[in-house]
Each structure stands twice: as C-alpha cells, then as structure tokens.
Amino acid sequence: MPVVLHVDVDAYFVQCEALRDPRLLGRPVAVQQHQDIISVSHSARAAGVTKHMPPAQARRLLSKVGGEVVHVFSEAGMRISYRPYREMSAALMRLLKSLPSCAVVEKASIDEAFILCEVQLADSAHPLQQGARLAEDVRAAARSELGLVVSVGVAGNKLLAKLASRVAKPDGVHVVDGQALGKMLAETPVERLPGMGGKVADALRSIGISSIAQLQGISDTQLVAQLALRPATAARLVAWGRGDDEAVVVEQGPSKSMQVQMSLTPVPLPMPPSHSAQGVSAAGGGTVGMLMPLPTAGVEPRARLASLLRVMARDLLSRVLLDRHQENRWPHKLAAGVVTQMPQGPPANSRGSSKGCSFPPPSLIDAPSATSGHGGSDGRGQPRDRARSWDIRRP
C-alpha cells in the first residue's frame, strides 16, 4: 500500500519571526499583515486570538498575557517582503528531499509538503508504521536542522494525510489506520475538505451534512440534484466521504514566472505601531509614519513612482539571484505593468498598461549593490487604487 505523509509547520510565520527575534520564543505571538492576523501561536490561541482577527483586538488580548503582535517582515520603507519566509521554506524542502525513505516530495504551500514514503518490503513493520517512523525523523530533523516544529499526518493517501496533520497539531504525529479512519471522518467538518469551504460547505450543511463521514449517506446523483453541484465535484465528495483519494504525490517543478507587486492606498493610513514609532517613511515617499496615496498630477508622482519602481526592481532581482542559486537558470523576459482603479469603483472601471523587454543578462547584474537597500510600502490591505507589478517569464 502507498504511504503518504503531510508535513505542516505549526504557526509558520510565528516560528519564522521567533527565529529572527529570540525574544519572542515561548511567548504568545500573532503575526499581522496589513489589517489581518495571518498566523497565531498555540499559546496565543489559548488567549483567544484567532486568524483574521483585527490586529487591534489581538493586541489587546495578548497584552494581558505578556504576548505580542508582530508585523510580517518588511524591507526599509514598510514594503512587505516574504524573503525570509521563502528562504526558510526552500530550506525545509531541501531537508525533506535529503531524508532517507522520502521517495517523492511535493511542495503544497510555503509551509507544507506531501511525502511519498518509500516502503521497505523487507521490513517486518506495517507500511503505516514505517511511515510513522519517517514522520518522527522528519520532525526531529526539522527541529534540529532548522529550529522548526512541524506536525505530520500519516495515511494511505493525500487527503487523509492532510486531515491527519490537522489532528496532530500542535507538535505531533497522527497515523490513520483502520480504527482511526472512521473517528477522524466523523469528527472532521466538511469545510476542511480541500476547496470545499464557503458556499459548498454551507450548501452541504443546509441538507444536514456537517461532517465528512455524513457524506457516506448520500449519492453523487443526489448531490447534483439537491445542490446543483457539478457531477465531478459530487463524485469527488462522495469518494472523500469514504476516505478515498486517487491524487498522487508529484514533485512540483519551479514556477515558470516570478512576480513582484504592490497596491497603493487610496486614503492616508497610519503604519503599524512598531513602524510609526520608529519614524519610518514609506518607500514611495509621503508623510513620516504614514502610507500616503499617490497624487495623479504635478511633479511629485514621477519622483515617487521612480522610487517605488527602484524598490520593486531590487526586490525582484534578489528573488532572481536566489532562484539562480537554487535552480541554476536565468529569466529571458521582463514585463512591467500598472493598473489604476477608482477606490470604490467596480473592476470594469480599471485601466491597465504594460511594457515588456528582454531581461538583462547576468553579466550586467552587479549582485552586491543590487540586492542591498530594499524598501517599499505595503498598501495596508485597503481598497486598491493603483497596483504595479514586475513579472519574469522563463522558457
């Protein structure tokens, strides 16, 4: 039988920030991006903090227990950058691929991966027991080599392994054998099925189906008739209700394009307290400690646009150089685009323009100077006014 592991880093962004700032280790911590909480430590959850909670509310709850809300990593000028998170993710994937018995590693997201376990037929242990041993090896290696705490689900297919890793949190391993399967399906809500949250989950609940196991009592034709689901979606739901999943673990190649973009706020907004207290100015200029709209007339927009484009170009180049180191390749095309939209208007009111050219050859790139002095502004998650992007495309 195939044995699949799903490796999921517990509170990934919180752990990355704690590794960058040891002062956060062991404390209740939540990570903020724009006006959203994107990652919450286990101890912060115990204090009542949840993902997508308003940062001000999370800050009030954590202040009572000695915790803290920290902002995602930002380059100079408050431009949000996932650079340290991408680098840690790449290190984790390299580590997983280096471990014995990891036949195939499929990156599922920045903080999770599927592993196809290489089952040893000569081993007297059951294949799932072999998978459990590999899971412990993964957890030990992630902690010792990278300082990361991960949870691992072990099962006979990708669906069950992913559901099991959720059960294993925090800092554990959960193996789905015959006895554990029925219990897990009965206790897991339908919205945890991949891609089945939101309207699909609401529709299922409207006909009395709230857990995955309850899908066993309905046919795909009934789902199509009662909920107007596509036949393929209905058939997949029924199969998942039994715990069946035919998806295979496949190693994903590197992306064919790379993009850097930012949205500018249509209204003045204060920076997070941690940044405004330092007297930081946004990379695009404007008032200190504030994120400012970009004027549409006069001389100032040109200077601020030039500043923003330099910041974005440096960010993009740093990613290109990292990708070159990891994948031994170089882009061949560069595109720059701008989209303007009224703050409260529909997307149909937006206008866009783009230009493309050949990407400069490596011989023209001065890596040390090009990768220093990152900066920028993050837009703070407000309605889009203007967005600019650089996009690299590869053969």
CSV table of C-alpha atoms in Angstrom, one decimal:
chain,number,residue,atom,x,y,z
A,1,MET,CA,0.0,0.0,0.0
A,2,PRO,CA,1.2,3.6,-0.6
A,3,VAL,CA,2.1,5.6,2.5
A,4,VAL,CA,1.7,9.4,2.3
A,5,LEU,CA,2.9,11.9,4.9
A,6,HIS,CA,1.6,15.5,5.1
A,7,VAL,CA,4.1,17.8,6.8
A,8,ASP,CA,2.7,21.1,8.2
A,9,VAL,CA,4.8,23.6,10.1
A,10,ASP,CA,2.9,24.8,13.2
A,11,ALA,CA,2.2,28.6,13.1
A,12,TYR,CA,4.8,29.0,10.3
A,13,PHE,CA,5.1,32.8,10.3
A,14,VAL,CA,5.2,33.0,14.1
A,15,GLN,CA,8.1,30.5,14.2
A,16,CYS,CA,10.0,32.3,11.4
A,17,GLU,CA,9.7,35.6,13.4
A,18,ALA,CA,10.7,33.9,16.6
A,19,LEU,CA,13.8,32.5,14.9
A,20,ARG,CA,14.6,36.1,13.7
A,21,ASP,CA,13.9,37.5,17.1
A,22,PRO,CA,14.6,35.1,20.0
A,23,ARG,CA,12.8,37.5,22.3
A,24,LEU,CA,9.6,36.0,21.0
A,25,LEU,CA,10.4,32.4,21.8
A,26,GLY,CA,7.9,30.8,24.2
A,27,ARG,CA,5.6,33.8,24.3
A,28,PRO,CA,2.1,34.1,22.9
A,29,VAL,CA,2.6,35.7,19.5
A,30,ALA,CA,0.4,36.6,16.5
A,31,VAL,CA,1.7,37.9,13.1
A,32,GLN,CA,0.0,40.8,11.4
A,33,GLN,CA,-0.1,41.5,7.6
A,34,HIS,CA,-2.0,44.6,6.6
A,35,GLN,CA,-5.1,44.7,8.8
A,36,ASP,CA,-5.2,41.0,9.2
A,37,ILE,CA,-3.8,38.3,11.6
A,38,ILE,CA,-2.3,35.6,9.4
A,39,SER,CA,-0.5,33.4,12.0
A,40,VAL,CA,-1.2,32.6,15.6
A,41,SER,CA,0.9,30.6,18.1
A,42,HIS,CA,-0.7,27.8,20.1
A,43,SER,CA,-0.4,29.8,23.3
A,44,ALA,CA,-1.9,32.9,21.6
A,45,ARG,CA,-4.9,30.8,20.6
A,46,ALA,CA,-5.3,29.8,24.2
A,47,ALA,CA,-5.6,33.5,25.0
A,48,GLY,CA,-8.5,33.9,22.5
A,49,VAL,CA,-6.6,35.1,19.4
A,50,THR,CA,-7.7,33.7,16.1
A,51,LYS,CA,-6.6,34.1,12.5
A,52,HIS,CA,-8.2,37.0,10.6
A,53,MET,CA,-9.0,38.8,13.8
A,54,PRO,CA,-8.5,42.6,13.7
A,55,PRO,CA,-4.9,43.3,14.9
A,56,ALA,CA,-6.0,45.8,17.5
A,57,GLN,CA,-8.2,43.2,19.1
A,58,ALA,CA,-5.4,40.6,19.1
A,59,ARG,CA,-3.1,43.2,20.6
A,60,ARG,CA,-5.5,43.8,23.5
A,61,LEU,CA,-5.8,40.1,24.2
A,62,LEU,CA,-2.1,39.4,24.1
A,63,SER,CA,-1.2,42.3,26.3
A,64,LYS,CA,-3.0,40.6,29.1
A,65,VAL,CA,-0.8,37.5,28.9
A,66,GLY,CA,2.6,39.0,28.1
A,67,GLY,CA,2.2,38.3,24.4
A,68,GLU,CA,2.7,40.4,21.3
A,69,VAL,CA,1.5,41.1,17.8
A,70,VAL,CA,4.4,41.5,15.3
A,71,HIS,CA,4.3,42.6,11.8
A,72,VAL,CA,5.4,40.4,8.9
A,73,PHE,CA,8.9,41.1,7.7
A,74,SER,CA,9.2,44.5,5.9
A,75,GLU,CA,12.1,45.9,4.0
A,76,ALA,CA,13.1,49.6,4.6
A,77,GLY,CA,10.1,51.8,3.9
A,78,MET,CA,7.5,49.3,5.0
A,79,ARG,CA,7.4,47.2,1.9
A,80,ILE,CA,6.2,43.8,3.0
A,81,SER,CA,8.6,41.1,1.9
A,82,TYR,CA,8.3,37.3,2.2
A,83,ARG,CA,12.0,36.9,1.6
A,84,PRO,CA,12.9,35.2,4.9
A,85,TYR,CA,9.8,33.0,4.7
A,86,ARG,CA,10.6,31.9,1.2
A,87,GLU,CA,14.2,31.1,2.2
A,88,MET,CA,13.1,29.1,5.2
A,89,SER,CA,10.6,27.2,3.0
A,90,ALA,CA,13.3,26.4,0.5
A,91,ALA,CA,15.5,25.1,3.3
A,92,LEU,CA,12.7,22.9,4.6
A,93,MET,CA,12.0,21.4,1.1
A,94,ARG,CA,15.7,20.7,0.6
A,95,LEU,CA,15.8,19.0,4.0
A,96,LEU,CA,12.8,16.8,3.3
A,97,LYS,CA,14.3,15.7,0.0
A,98,SER,CA,17.5,14.7,1.7
A,99,LEU,CA,16.0,12.3,4.2
A,100,PRO,CA,16.1,8.6,3.5
A,101,SER,CA,12.8,6.9,2.7
A,102,CYS,CA,11.4,10.2,1.2
A,103,ALA,CA,10.7,8.8,-2.3
A,104,VAL,CA,8.9,11.9,-3.6
A,105,VAL,CA,8.4,15.4,-2.0
A,106,GLU,CA,5.6,17.6,-3.3
A,107,LYS,CA,5.6,21.2,-2.0
A,108,ALA,CA,2.0,22.1,-1.2
A,109,SER,CA,2.5,25.6,0.0
A,110,ILE,CA,5.1,27.8,1.7
A,111,ASP,CA,4.8,25.8,4.9
A,112,GLU,CA,3.6,22.3,4.0
A,113,ALA,CA,4.5,19.4,1.8
A,114,PHE,CA,3.4,15.8,0.9
A,115,ILE,CA,5.9,13.0,1.1
A,116,LEU,CA,5.5,9.6,-0.6
A,117,CYS,CA,7.2,7.2,1.8
A,118,GLU,CA,9.5,4.5,0.3
A,119,VAL,CA,8.1,1.4,1.9
A,120,GLN,CA,10.7,-1.3,2.6
A,121,LEU,CA,9.2,-4.7,1.7
A,122,ALA,CA,11.9,-6.5,3.7
A,123,ASP,CA,10.9,-4.5,6.8
A,124,SER,CA,8.6,-6.6,9.1
A,125,ALA,CA,6.8,-3.4,10.2
A,126,HIS,CA,3.5,-2.5,8.7
A,127,PRO,CA,3.8,0.2,6.0
A,128,LEU,CA,2.0,2.8,8.1
A,129,GLN,CA,4.4,2.0,11.0
A,130,GLN,CA,7.2,2.7,8.6
A,131,GLY,CA,5.5,6.0,7.7
A,132,ALA,CA,5.2,6.8,11.4
A,133,ARG,CA,9.0,6.3,11.9
A,134,LEU,CA,9.7,8.6,8.9
A,135,ALA,CA,7.3,11.2,10.4
A,136,GLU,CA,9.4,11.2,13.6
A,137,ASP,CA,12.6,11.5,11.6
A,138,VAL,CA,11.1,14.5,9.7
A,139,ARG,CA,10.1,16.2,13.0
A,140,ALA,CA,13.5,15.6,14.6
A,141,ALA,CA,15.4,16.9,11.5
A,142,ALA,CA,13.2,20.0,11.1
A,143,ARG,CA,13.8,20.8,14.8
A,144,SER,CA,17.5,20.2,14.9
A,145,GLU,CA,18.5,21.5,11.5
A,146,LEU,CA,16.1,24.4,11.1
A,147,GLY,CA,14.6,25.1,14.5
A,148,LEU,CA,11.1,24.4,13.2
A,149,VAL,CA,8.3,22.5,15.0
A,150,VAL,CA,6.2,20.5,12.5
A,151,SER,CA,3.1,18.2,12.7
A,152,VAL,CA,2.8,15.2,10.5
A,153,GLY,CA,-0.2,13.2,9.3
A,154,VAL,CA,0.4,9.6,8.0
A,155,ALA,CA,-2.1,7.8,5.9
A,156,GLY,CA,-2.7,5.8,2.7
A,157,ASN,CA,-3.5,8.8,0.5
A,158,LYS,CA,-3.0,12.6,0.3
A,159,LEU,CA,-6.5,13.6,1.6
A,160,LEU,CA,-6.3,11.5,4.8
A,161,ALA,CA,-2.7,12.6,5.4
A,162,LYS,CA,-3.6,16.2,5.2
A,163,LEU,CA,-6.6,15.8,7.5
A,164,ALA,CA,-4.4,13.8,9.9
A,165,SER,CA,-1.8,16.5,10.2
A,166,ARG,CA,-4.5,18.9,11.4
A,167,VAL,CA,-5.4,16.3,14.1
A,168,ALA,CA,-1.7,16.0,15.0
A,169,LYS,CA,-1.3,19.7,15.8
A,170,PRO,CA,0.5,21.0,17.7
A,171,ASP,CA,3.8,19.3,17.5
A,172,GLY,CA,2.7,15.7,16.9
A,173,VAL,CA,2.1,12.8,14.6
A,174,HIS,CA,-1.2,11.2,13.8
A,175,VAL,CA,-1.5,7.9,11.9
A,176,VAL,CA,-4.7,7.0,10.2
A,177,ASP,CA,-5.2,3.2,10.4
A,178,GLY,CA,-8.5,1.3,10.2
A,179,GLN,CA,-9.7,2.3,13.6
A,180,ALA,CA,-8.6,5.9,13.4
A,181,LEU,CA,-10.2,6.5,10.0
A,182,GLY,CA,-13.9,6.3,11.0
A,183,LYS,CA,-13.3,8.5,14.1
A,184,MET,CA,-11.4,11.2,12.1
A,185,LEU,CA,-14.0,11.4,9.3
A,186,ALA,CA,-16.8,11.6,11.8
A,187,GLU,CA,-15.1,14.4,13.8
A,188,THR,CA,-13.8,16.5,10.8
A,189,PRO,CA,-16.2,19.2,9.5
A,190,VAL,CA,-16.8,19.2,5.8
A,191,GLU,CA,-15.3,22.7,5.3
A,192,ARG,CA,-11.9,21.2,5.9
A,193,LEU,CA,-12.1,19.2,2.7
A,194,PRO,CA,-9.8,20.8,0.1
A,195,GLY,CA,-11.6,23.5,-1.8
A,196,MET,CA,-14.9,22.8,-0.2
A,197,GLY,CA,-15.3,25.6,2.2
A,198,GLY,CA,-17.6,28.6,1.8
A,199,LYS,CA,-20.6,28.1,-0.3
A,200,VAL,CA,-20.1,24.3,-0.8
A,201,ALA,CA,-19.8,23.7,2.9
A,202,ASP,CA,-22.9,25.9,3.6
A,203,ALA,CA,-24.9,24.0,1.0
A,204,LEU,CA,-23.9,20.7,2.5
A,205,ARG,CA,-24.9,21.9,6.0
A,206,SER,CA,-28.2,23.0,4.6
A,207,ILE,CA,-29.1,19.4,3.8
A,208,GLY,CA,-27.8,18.1,7.2
A,209,ILE,CA,-24.3,17.2,6.2
A,210,SER,CA,-21.8,18.7,8.6
A,211,SER,CA,-19.1,16.1,8.9
A,212,ILE,CA,-17.1,14.2,6.3
A,213,ALA,CA,-18.5,10.9,7.4
A,214,GLN,CA,-22.0,12.0,6.7
A,215,LEU,CA,-21.2,12.1,3.0
A,216,GLN,CA,-21.4,8.3,3.1
A,217,GLY,CA,-25.2,8.5,3.4
A,218,ILE,CA,-25.7,10.3,0.1
A,219,SER,CA,-25.0,9.6,-3.6
A,220,ASP,CA,-23.4,11.8,-6.1
A,221,THR,CA,-26.6,12.0,-8.1
A,222,GLN,CA,-28.5,13.2,-5.1
A,223,LEU,CA,-25.8,15.9,-4.5
A,224,VAL,CA,-26.1,17.0,-8.1
A,225,ALA,CA,-29.9,17.1,-7.9
A,226,GLN,CA,-30.2,18.8,-4.5
A,227,LEU,CA,-27.3,21.2,-4.6
A,228,ALA,CA,-26.7,21.7,-8.3
A,229,LEU,CA,-23.1,20.6,-8.0
A,230,ARG,CA,-21.1,19.6,-11.0
A,231,PRO,CA,-21.1,15.8,-11.4
A,232,ALA,CA,-17.3,15.6,-11.0
A,233,THR,CA,-17.4,17.6,-7.7
A,234,ALA,CA,-20.3,15.5,-6.4
A,235,ALA,CA,-18.4,12.2,-7.2
A,236,ARG,CA,-15.3,13.6,-5.5
A,237,LEU,CA,-17.2,14.5,-2.4
A,238,VAL,CA,-18.7,11.0,-2.1
A,239,ALA,CA,-15.3,9.4,-2.6
A,240,TRP,CA,-13.8,11.7,0.1
A,241,GLY,CA,-16.6,10.8,2.4
A,242,ARG,CA,-15.3,7.2,2.3
A,243,GLY,CA,-11.7,8.4,2.8
A,244,ASP,CA,-10.8,7.6,-0.8
A,245,ASP,CA,-8.5,9.8,-2.8
A,246,GLU,CA,-6.7,9.0,-6.1
A,247,ALA,CA,-4.4,12.0,-6.2
A,248,VAL,CA,-0.7,11.0,-6.3
A,249,VAL,CA,2.3,12.7,-4.8
A,250,VAL,CA,4.1,14.5,-7.6
A,251,GLU,CA,7.2,16.7,-7.2
A,252,GLN,CA,6.3,20.2,-8.5
A,253,GLY,CA,8.9,21.9,-10.7
A,254,PRO,CA,9.9,25.5,-10.2
A,255,SER,CA,7.4,28.2,-11.2
A,256,LYS,CA,7.6,29.5,-14.8
A,257,SER,CA,7.3,33.1,-13.7
A,258,MET,CA,8.1,35.3,-10.8
A,259,GLN,CA,6.2,38.5,-9.8
A,260,VAL,CA,6.6,41.4,-7.5
A,261,GLN,CA,3.7,43.7,-7.0
A,262,MET,CA,2.3,46.3,-4.6
A,263,SER,CA,-1.0,48.1,-4.1
A,264,LEU,CA,-1.1,51.7,-3.0
A,265,THR,CA,-3.7,53.0,-0.6
A,266,PRO,CA,-6.4,55.4,-1.8
A,267,VAL,CA,-6.6,57.1,1.6
A,268,PRO,CA,-3.9,58.1,4.2
A,269,LEU,CA,-3.3,55.3,6.7
A,270,PRO,CA,-1.0,55.1,9.7
A,271,MET,CA,1.7,52.5,9.7
A,272,PRO,CA,1.6,49.8,12.4
A,273,PRO,CA,2.7,51.0,15.9
A,274,SER,CA,6.1,49.1,15.6
A,275,HIS,CA,6.9,51.1,12.4
A,276,SER,CA,5.3,54.5,13.1
A,277,ALA,CA,7.2,54.7,16.4
A,278,GLN,CA,10.5,54.5,14.5
A,279,GLY,CA,9.7,57.4,12.3
A,280,VAL,CA,9.7,55.3,9.2
A,281,SER,CA,8.8,56.8,5.8
A,282,ALA,CA,7.3,54.7,3.1
A,283,ALA,CA,9.5,53.8,0.1
A,284,GLY,CA,7.2,55.8,-2.2
A,285,GLY,CA,7.6,58.9,-0.1
A,286,GLY,CA,4.9,61.0,1.8
A,287,THR,CA,4.4,61.8,5.4
A,288,VAL,CA,6.6,60.0,8.0
A,289,GLY,CA,4.8,57.2,9.7
A,290,MET,CA,2.0,57.2,7.1
A,291,LEU,CA,1.1,55.3,4.0
A,292,MET,CA,0.0,58.0,1.5
A,293,PRO,CA,-2.0,58.0,-1.7
A,294,LEU,CA,-0.1,58.8,-4.9
A,295,PRO,CA,-1.1,62.1,-6.4
A,296,THR,CA,-2.2,61.9,-10.0
A,297,ALA,CA,-0.9,65.3,-11.1
A,298,GLY,CA,2.2,67.5,-10.7
A,299,VAL,CA,5.9,66.6,-10.5
A,300,GLU,CA,5.7,64.6,-7.3
A,301,PRO,CA,4.1,61.4,-8.8
A,302,ARG,CA,7.1,60.9,-11.1
A,303,ALA,CA,9.6,61.0,-8.3
A,304,ARG,CA,7.6,58.7,-6.1
A,305,LEU,CA,6.9,56.3,-8.9
A,306,ALA,CA,10.6,56.2,-9.7
A,307,SER,CA,11.3,55.4,-6.0
A,308,LEU,CA,8.7,52.6,-6.0
A,309,LEU,CA,10.0,51.0,-9.2
A,310,ARG,CA,13.6,51.0,-7.9
A,311,VAL,CA,12.4,49.3,-4.7
A,312,MET,CA,10.4,46.7,-6.6
A,313,ALA,CA,13.3,46.1,-9.0
A,314,ARG,CA,15.7,45.4,-6.1
A,315,ASP,CA,13.1,43.0,-4.6
A,316,LEU,CA,12.7,41.2,-7.9
A,317,LEU,CA,16.4,40.9,-8.5
A,318,SER,CA,17.0,39.4,-5.1
A,319,ARG,CA,14.5,36.7,-5.9
A,320,VAL,CA,16.1,36.1,-9.3
A,321,LEU,CA,19.5,35.7,-7.7
A,322,LEU,CA,18.1,33.3,-5.1
A,323,ASP,CA,16.3,31.3,-7.8
A,324,ARG,CA,19.5,31.2,-9.9
A,325,HIS,CA,21.4,29.7,-6.9
A,326,GLN,CA,18.7,27.1,-6.3
A,327,GLU,CA,17.6,26.2,-9.9
A,328,ASN,CA,20.7,27.3,-12.0
A,329,ARG,CA,18.6,29.3,-14.5
A,330,TRP,CA,18.1,32.9,-15.6
A,331,PRO,CA,15.0,34.8,-16.9
A,332,HIS,CA,14.7,35.8,-20.5
A,333,LYS,CA,11.8,38.3,-20.4
A,334,LEU,CA,10.8,41.3,-18.1
A,335,ALA,CA,7.4,42.9,-18.1
A,336,ALA,CA,6.2,45.9,-16.1
A,337,GLY,CA,2.5,46.8,-15.7
A,338,VAL,CA,0.3,49.3,-14.0
A,339,VAL,CA,-3.4,49.1,-13.2
A,340,THR,CA,-5.5,52.1,-12.0
A,341,GLN,CA,-8.9,51.8,-10.4
A,342,MET,CA,-11.2,54.1,-8.6
A,343,PRO,CA,-11.2,53.4,-4.9
A,344,GLN,CA,-14.9,52.5,-4.8
A,345,GLY,CA,-15.5,51.6,-8.4
A,346,PRO,CA,-16.1,48.2,-9.9
A,347,PRO,CA,-13.2,46.3,-11.7
A,348,ALA,CA,-14.7,47.3,-15.0
A,349,ASN,CA,-13.6,50.9,-14.2
A,350,SER,CA,-9.9,49.9,-14.0
A,351,ARG,CA,-7.4,50.7,-16.7
A,352,GLY,CA,-4.1,48.9,-17.3
A,353,SER,CA,-0.9,49.2,-19.3
A,354,SER,CA,2.2,47.1,-19.6
A,355,LYS,CA,5.6,47.1,-21.3
A,356,GLY,CA,8.0,44.2,-21.9
A,357,CYS,CA,11.6,43.8,-22.8
A,358,SER,CA,14.4,41.2,-22.6
A,359,PHE,CA,15.8,40.6,-19.2
A,360,PRO,CA,19.3,41.9,-18.7
A,361,PRO,CA,22.0,39.1,-18.9
A,362,PRO,CA,23.8,38.0,-15.8
A,363,SER,CA,26.9,39.8,-16.9
A,364,LEU,CA,25.2,43.2,-16.4
A,365,ILE,CA,24.0,42.5,-12.9
A,366,ASP,CA,26.0,43.8,-10.0
A,367,ALA,CA,24.6,41.4,-7.4
A,368,PRO,CA,26.1,43.0,-4.2
A,369,SER,CA,24.8,46.5,-5.0
A,370,ALA,CA,21.5,45.3,-6.5
A,371,THR,CA,20.4,43.3,-3.5
A,372,SER,CA,21.1,45.9,-0.8
A,373,GLY,CA,18.8,48.5,0.5
A,374,HIS,CA,15.4,47.0,-0.1
A,375,GLY,CA,12.5,49.3,0.6
A,376,GLY,CA,8.8,49.8,-0.1
A,377,SER,CA,5.3,50.2,1.0
A,378,ASP,CA,2.6,47.6,1.6
A,379,GLY,CA,-0.6,49.3,1.0
A,380,ARG,CA,-2.1,48.1,4.3
A,381,GLY,CA,-4.8,45.9,2.6
A,382,GLN,CA,-7.1,48.8,1.7
A,383,PRO,CA,-9.2,49.0,-1.5
A,384,ARG,CA,-6.9,49.1,-4.5
A,385,ASP,CA,-6.1,52.4,-6.0
A,386,ARG,CA,-3.0,51.6,-8.1
A,387,ALA,CA,-1.1,48.4,-8.4
A,388,ARG,CA,2.2,47.9,-10.1
A,389,SER,CA,3.9,44.6,-10.9
A,390,TRP,CA,7.1,43.2,-12.4
A,391,ASP,CA,6.8,39.8,-13.9
A,392,ILE,CA,9.6,37.5,-15.1
A,393,ARG,CA,8.8,34.8,-17.6
A,394,ARG,CA,11.0,31.8,-18.3
A,395,PRO,CA,11.2,29.5,-21.3
